[in-house]
Tab-separated table of C-alpha atoms in Angstrom:
chain	number	residue	atom	x	y	z
Q	5	MET	CA	27.820	23.205	26.767
Q	6	GLY	CA	30.430	21.057	25.430
Q	7	HIS	CA	31.021	23.028	22.928
Q	8	ASN	CA	34.746	24.522	21.506
Q	9	VAL	CA	35.349	27.462	21.139
Q	10	LEU	CA	38.267	29.406	18.983
Q	11	LEU	CA	39.309	33.227	19.481
Q	12	VAL	CA	41.080	34.580	16.797
Q	13	ASP	CA	42.496	38.294	17.143
Q	14	ASP	CA	46.098	40.089	17.354
Q	15	SER	CA	45.220	42.272	20.435
Q	16	SER	CA	44.987	40.078	24.098
Q	17	THR	CA	43.204	42.399	25.694
Q	18	MET	CA	40.006	41.296	23.013
Q	19	ARG	CA	40.732	38.067	23.730
Q	20	LYS	CA	40.215	38.533	27.166
Q	21	ILE	CA	36.769	40.814	26.831
Q	22	VAL	CA	35.732	38.198	24.102
Q	23	GLY	CA	36.109	35.644	26.612
Q	24	ARG	CA	34.866	37.146	29.651
Q	25	SER	CA	31.622	37.959	27.877
Q	26	LEU	CA	31.005	34.480	26.162
Q	27	HIS	CA	30.670	33.566	30.220
Q	28	GLN	CA	28.826	36.381	30.933
Q	29	ALA	CA	26.465	35.874	28.481
Q	30	GLY	CA	25.906	32.563	30.005
Q	31	LEU	CA	27.876	30.077	27.062
Q	32	ASP	CA	30.661	28.891	29.002
Q	33	PHE	CA	32.847	26.396	26.731
Q	34	ASP	CA	34.517	23.690	27.902
Q	35	ASN	CA	38.295	24.646	25.914
Q	36	ILE	CA	38.782	28.303	24.592
Q	37	TYR	CA	41.391	28.222	22.255
Q	38	GLU	CA	43.227	31.303	21.620
Q	39	ALA	CA	45.244	32.943	18.475
Q	40	ALA	CA	46.548	36.084	17.587
Q	41	ASP	CA	46.398	35.845	12.971
Q	42	GLY	CA	45.084	33.923	10.967
Q	43	LEU	CA	48.296	32.007	10.398
Q	44	LEU	CA	48.003	30.697	13.491
Q	45	ALA	CA	44.232	29.757	14.384
Q	46	LEU	CA	45.018	27.770	11.556
Q	47	GLU	CA	47.047	25.707	12.811
Q	48	VAL	CA	45.235	25.738	16.262
Q	49	LEU	CA	41.994	24.166	13.524
Q	50	GLU	CA	44.774	21.669	12.693
Q	51	LYS	CA	45.204	19.934	15.514
Q	52	GLU	CA	42.169	20.891	18.322
Q	53	SER	CA	38.356	20.259	17.811
Q	54	VAL	CA	36.745	23.354	17.795
Q	55	ASP	CA	32.846	23.945	16.968
Q	56	ILE	CA	33.303	27.788	16.568
Q	57	VAL	CA	35.810	30.308	15.787
Q	58	LEU	CA	35.048	34.441	16.588
Q	59	SER	CA	37.980	36.217	14.685
Q	60	ASP	CA	38.337	39.097	14.544
Q	61	MET	CA	39.024	41.039	10.800
Q	62	ASN	CA	42.123	43.261	10.674
Q	63	MET	CA	45.251	41.205	12.049
Q	64	PRO	CA	49.341	41.181	10.792
Q	65	ASN	CA	50.047	38.256	9.034
Q	66	MET	CA	46.550	36.742	8.391
Q	67	ASP	CA	43.705	38.740	8.559
Q	68	GLY	CA	40.315	37.467	8.874
Q	69	ILE	CA	39.519	37.415	5.143
Q	70	SER	CA	43.026	35.818	4.127
Q	71	PHE	CA	41.402	33.159	7.302
Q	72	LEU	CA	38.568	32.981	5.707
Q	73	LYS	CA	39.984	31.561	2.248
Q	74	GLU	CA	42.575	29.471	3.743
Q	75	LYS	CA	39.757	27.767	6.313
Q	76	ALA	CA	37.311	27.505	2.296
Q	77	ASN	CA	40.338	26.009	1.016
Q	78	ARG	CA	40.903	22.896	3.830
Q	79	PRO	CA	38.515	20.161	3.772
Q	80	ASN	CA	38.923	19.036	7.722
Q	81	MET	CA	38.225	22.395	8.673
Q	82	LYS	CA	35.752	24.105	5.568
Q	83	ASP	CA	32.683	23.680	7.599
Q	84	ILE	CA	33.360	25.052	11.093
Q	85	PRO	CA	31.722	28.398	11.832
Q	86	VAL	CA	32.653	31.777	11.880
Q	87	PHE	CA	31.779	34.950	13.826
Q	88	MET	CA	33.293	37.424	13.187
Q	89	PHE	CA	33.945	39.968	15.709
Q	90	SER	CA	35.412	43.724	14.222
Q	91	THR	CA	35.136	47.147	13.911
Q	92	GLU	CA	34.700	46.730	10.499
Q	93	THR	CA	31.509	46.000	9.775
Q	94	GLY	CA	30.465	47.960	6.370
Q	95	ASP	CA	28.222	45.968	4.465
Q	96	ASP	CA	30.626	45.435	1.623
Q	97	ILE	CA	33.278	43.670	3.863
Q	98	ILE	CA	30.915	41.496	6.468
Q	99	GLY	CA	29.329	40.279	2.852
Q	100	GLU	CA	32.802	39.390	1.365
Q	101	ALA	CA	33.201	37.681	4.559
Q	102	LYS	CA	29.719	35.751	4.223
Q	103	ALA	CA	30.472	35.202	1.000
Q	104	LEU	CA	33.424	33.795	1.936
Q	105	GLY	CA	31.551	31.027	4.657
Q	106	ALA	CA	31.399	33.508	8.302
Q	107	VAL	CA	27.845	32.740	9.349
Q	108	GLY	CA	27.329	36.199	11.087
Q	109	ALA	CA	29.356	39.625	13.204
Q	110	ILE	CA	29.202	41.526	15.722
Q	111	LYS	CA	29.766	45.161	16.105
Q	112	LYS	CA	33.036	46.305	18.357
Q	113	PRO	CA	31.874	47.562	20.645
Q	114	PHE	CA	29.550	44.718	22.167
Q	115	THR	CA	27.980	44.090	25.329
Q	116	ALA	CA	27.348	40.789	26.638
Q	117	HIS	CA	24.562	40.332	25.774
Q	118	MET	CA	24.396	41.376	22.576
Q	119	VAL	CA	26.740	38.158	22.553
Q	120	SER	CA	24.542	36.118	23.781
Q	121	GLU	CA	21.348	37.313	21.176
Q	122	VAL	CA	24.090	36.176	18.332
Q	123	LEU	CA	25.686	33.417	19.308
Q	124	GLY	CA	22.917	31.883	22.273
Q	125	PRO	CA	20.763	30.392	18.888
Q	126	PHE	CA	23.347	29.194	17.392
Q	127	LEU	CA	25.031	27.082	20.509
Q	128	LYS	CA	21.517	25.382	20.871
E	14	MET	CA	25.512	65.736	12.942
E	15	GLU	CA	29.862	67.033	12.868
E	16	ILE	CA	32.330	64.800	12.443
E	17	SER	CA	33.808	65.735	16.495
E	18	GLU	CA	29.268	64.499	18.018
E	19	LYS	CA	30.090	61.065	16.115
E	20	ILE	CA	33.650	60.500	17.989
E	21	ILE	CA	32.330	62.066	20.817
E	22	GLU	CA	29.611	59.633	20.493
E	23	THR	CA	31.647	56.232	19.605
E	24	THR	CA	33.864	57.083	22.312
E	25	VAL	CA	31.237	57.139	24.667
E	26	GLU	CA	29.782	54.146	23.676
E	27	ILE	CA	32.927	51.764	23.944
E	28	PHE	CA	33.610	52.919	26.553
E	29	THR	CA	30.266	52.188	28.528
E	30	THR	CA	30.075	49.172	26.985
E	31	MET	CA	33.704	47.405	26.457
E	32	VAL	CA	35.940	49.622	29.954
E	33	MET	CA	32.880	49.817	31.496
E	34	MET	CA	33.402	53.025	32.547
E	35	ASP	CA	31.863	56.290	32.398
E	36	VAL	CA	33.093	59.262	30.569
E	37	SER	CA	31.927	62.469	28.761
E	38	ALA	CA	33.219	65.351	27.131
E	39	ASP	CA	35.115	67.432	28.445
E	40	GLY	CA	34.609	70.689	27.019
E	41	PRO	CA	35.290	72.455	23.374
E	42	PRO	CA	37.656	70.669	21.033
E	43	LEU	CA	41.529	71.566	21.505
E	44	GLU	CA	43.151	73.149	19.244
E	45	VAL	CA	46.600	71.245	19.644
E	46	SER	CA	47.555	68.043	22.249
E	47	GLY	CA	50.528	69.718	23.396
E	48	ALA	CA	53.375	68.453	25.097
E	49	LEU	CA	52.936	64.612	26.153
E	50	CYS	CA	54.031	63.913	29.605
E	51	ASP	CA	53.631	60.219	31.136
E	52	THR	CA	51.080	59.346	28.529
E	53	VAL	CA	50.898	56.563	25.852
E	54	THR	CA	49.127	57.136	22.486
E	55	GLY	CA	47.252	54.496	20.873
E	56	MET	CA	47.365	55.079	16.912
E	57	ILE	CA	45.460	53.437	13.795
E	58	GLY	CA	46.011	55.380	10.329
E	59	LEU	CA	43.447	55.459	7.673
E	60	ALA	CA	44.473	55.233	4.121
E	61	GLY	CA	42.339	55.699	0.336
E	62	THR	CA	39.543	57.981	0.285
E	63	HIS	CA	40.650	59.501	3.748
E	64	LYS	CA	44.224	59.652	4.525
E	65	GLY	CA	44.844	59.899	8.042
E	66	VAL	CA	45.323	58.882	11.700
E	67	LEU	CA	43.122	58.845	14.492
E	68	ALA	CA	45.005	58.844	18.269
E	69	ILE	CA	44.293	58.006	21.412
E	70	HIS	CA	45.934	59.876	24.210
E	71	ILE	CA	45.932	58.455	27.994
E	72	PRO	CA	48.046	58.820	30.834
E	73	ASN	CA	50.126	56.687	33.094
E	74	GLN	CA	47.457	57.448	35.022
E	75	VAL	CA	44.449	57.020	33.770
E	76	ALA	CA	45.644	54.318	31.069
E	77	LEU	CA	46.455	52.428	33.963
E	78	ALA	CA	42.095	52.496	35.361
E	79	ILE	CA	41.252	52.561	32.260
E	80	THR	CA	42.938	49.047	31.730
E	81	SER	CA	42.269	47.308	35.229
E	82	SER	CA	38.503	48.700	34.444
E	83	PHE	CA	38.458	47.358	31.100
E	84	LEU	CA	40.385	43.692	31.882
E	85	GLY	CA	38.589	43.640	35.154
E	86	MET	CA	41.834	43.116	37.293
E	87	ASP	CA	43.879	45.879	38.359
E	88	VAL	CA	46.918	46.920	36.805
E	89	ASP	CA	49.490	48.852	38.825
E	90	GLU	CA	52.668	49.321	35.886
E	91	ILE	CA	52.563	50.381	32.322
E	92	ASN	CA	53.077	46.880	31.025
E	93	ASP	CA	52.159	45.275	27.350
E	94	ASP	CA	48.755	44.675	28.987
E	95	VAL	CA	48.150	48.411	29.068
E	96	ARG	CA	49.844	49.092	25.420
E	97	ASP	CA	47.514	46.337	24.316
E	98	ALA	CA	44.098	47.885	25.770
E	99	VAL	CA	45.219	51.201	24.391
E	100	GLY	CA	46.008	50.311	21.179
E	101	GLU	CA	42.714	48.300	20.779
E	102	LEU	CA	41.208	51.384	22.292
E	103	ALA	CA	42.346	53.241	18.845
E	104	ASN	CA	41.454	50.230	16.939
E	105	MET	CA	37.843	50.616	18.124
E	106	LEU	CA	38.221	54.129	17.583
E	107	GLY	CA	39.352	54.037	13.927
E	108	GLY	CA	37.191	51.086	12.718
E	109	ASN	CA	33.767	53.169	13.631
E	110	VAL	CA	35.794	56.388	12.662
E	111	LYS	CA	36.010	54.843	9.050
E	112	THR	CA	32.813	53.623	9.086
E	113	ILE	CA	31.486	57.380	9.730
E	114	LEU	CA	33.584	58.580	6.860
E	115	SER	CA	32.893	55.256	4.831
E	116	GLN	CA	29.054	53.438	4.315
E	117	ASN	CA	30.006	50.484	2.668
E	118	GLY	CA	33.516	50.365	4.494
E	119	ARG	CA	34.954	49.627	1.242
E	120	ASP	CA	37.213	52.385	0.402
E	121	ILE	CA	38.988	53.548	3.608
E	122	GLU	CA	41.845	50.453	4.852
E	123	LEU	CA	43.240	50.795	8.186
E	124	SER	CA	46.212	50.363	9.645
E	125	LEU	CA	47.126	47.886	12.039
E	126	PRO	CA	47.062	50.151	15.751
E	127	SER	CA	50.378	50.295	17.650
E	128	THR	CA	51.345	52.567	20.679
E	129	ILE	CA	53.743	55.663	21.875
E	130	TYR	CA	55.030	55.560	25.201
E	131	GLY	CA	57.665	57.887	27.275
E	132	HIS	CA	58.277	60.740	29.266
E	133	GLU	CA	57.423	63.776	26.955
E	134	TYR	CA	56.799	63.610	23.245
E	135	GLY	CA	55.252	64.802	20.649
E	136	PHE	CA	52.416	64.425	18.071
E	137	LYS	CA	52.290	66.148	15.223
E	138	THR	CA	52.009	65.605	11.194
E	139	ALA	CA	53.805	66.254	8.428
E	140	SER	CA	51.482	66.897	6.097
E	141	ASP	CA	48.364	69.781	5.600
E	142	VAL	CA	45.468	68.385	7.832
E	143	ASP	CA	42.067	68.622	9.172
E	144	MET	CA	42.661	68.299	13.082
E	145	VAL	CA	40.020	67.104	15.670
E	146	ILE	CA	41.537	67.117	18.958
E	147	LEU	CA	38.493	66.148	21.476
E	148	PRO	CA	39.290	66.234	25.449
E	149	PHE	CA	37.178	63.505	27.411
E	150	LYS	CA	37.090	62.935	31.671
E	151	THR	CA	36.579	60.187	33.408
E	152	ALA	CA	36.652	59.627	37.324
E	153	ALA	CA	40.526	58.486	37.095
E	154	GLY	CA	41.413	61.898	34.962
E	155	GLY	CA	41.293	63.061	31.088
E	156	PHE	CA	42.365	62.287	28.032
E	157	MET	CA	42.481	63.315	24.685
E	158	VAL	CA	41.045	61.772	21.095
E	159	GLU	CA	42.758	63.107	17.828
E	160	LEU	CA	42.141	62.651	14.661
E	161	GLN	CA	43.971	64.330	11.555
E	162	LEU	CA	42.998	64.009	7.969
E	163	GLU	CA	44.935	65.052	5.216
E	164	LYS	CA	42.753	68.209	3.040
């Protein structure tokens, strides 16, 4: 497919599950990078070419909202699209994430079909 | 719908869609969780308009089966993968309970998930709380989901 993705979640289990769901959804990436929080995600984005970021909201050190704010201030990465994968899907929180540049959100728990429906059109 | 029913619904949804394991409620709510033996507990705190803790208590053998199914690989010892998986179950349950208690999601904050494990321990709050303890069963054995909310 020619895309690189960055998975940001403090749970290694969840990073594996998201990676597996992408594969099951038929969304195979050239490279799947991983980061355990927003700070580490910024480090990856500084070094690697990433086409899309899938990020958790509730993380240590730098949470999803702070990550979006910091990313928006860095010209070299501000246009990389971010989808939020989170248990927290209240309207206010998702609204804030979208105002900070998130292009969509997927609620945990999710199925590979849900991942395909949300990300598939975006990656075509 | 009572919060117990919503927690049951959420738990079944999480296990069906993410863990790939059939789970169902195993009788009426319990009065106490009692002594927890050879168990892994995942827990997450709630603060704000509702203060309390959400926990999932999973006996070791059941935790191994759940983690194996969750990750799609054999796991035969209680290790970081098991603790992370149980913590993530607590995180997903906590996030969904937050949504049940707060529609806009802004007036309740969640802590990061943490885990407790050991040969024998108790799980008890010091505050005066409303408690819901729900037993569940799977083919690998049972587990409990416990919600404590400050009165």
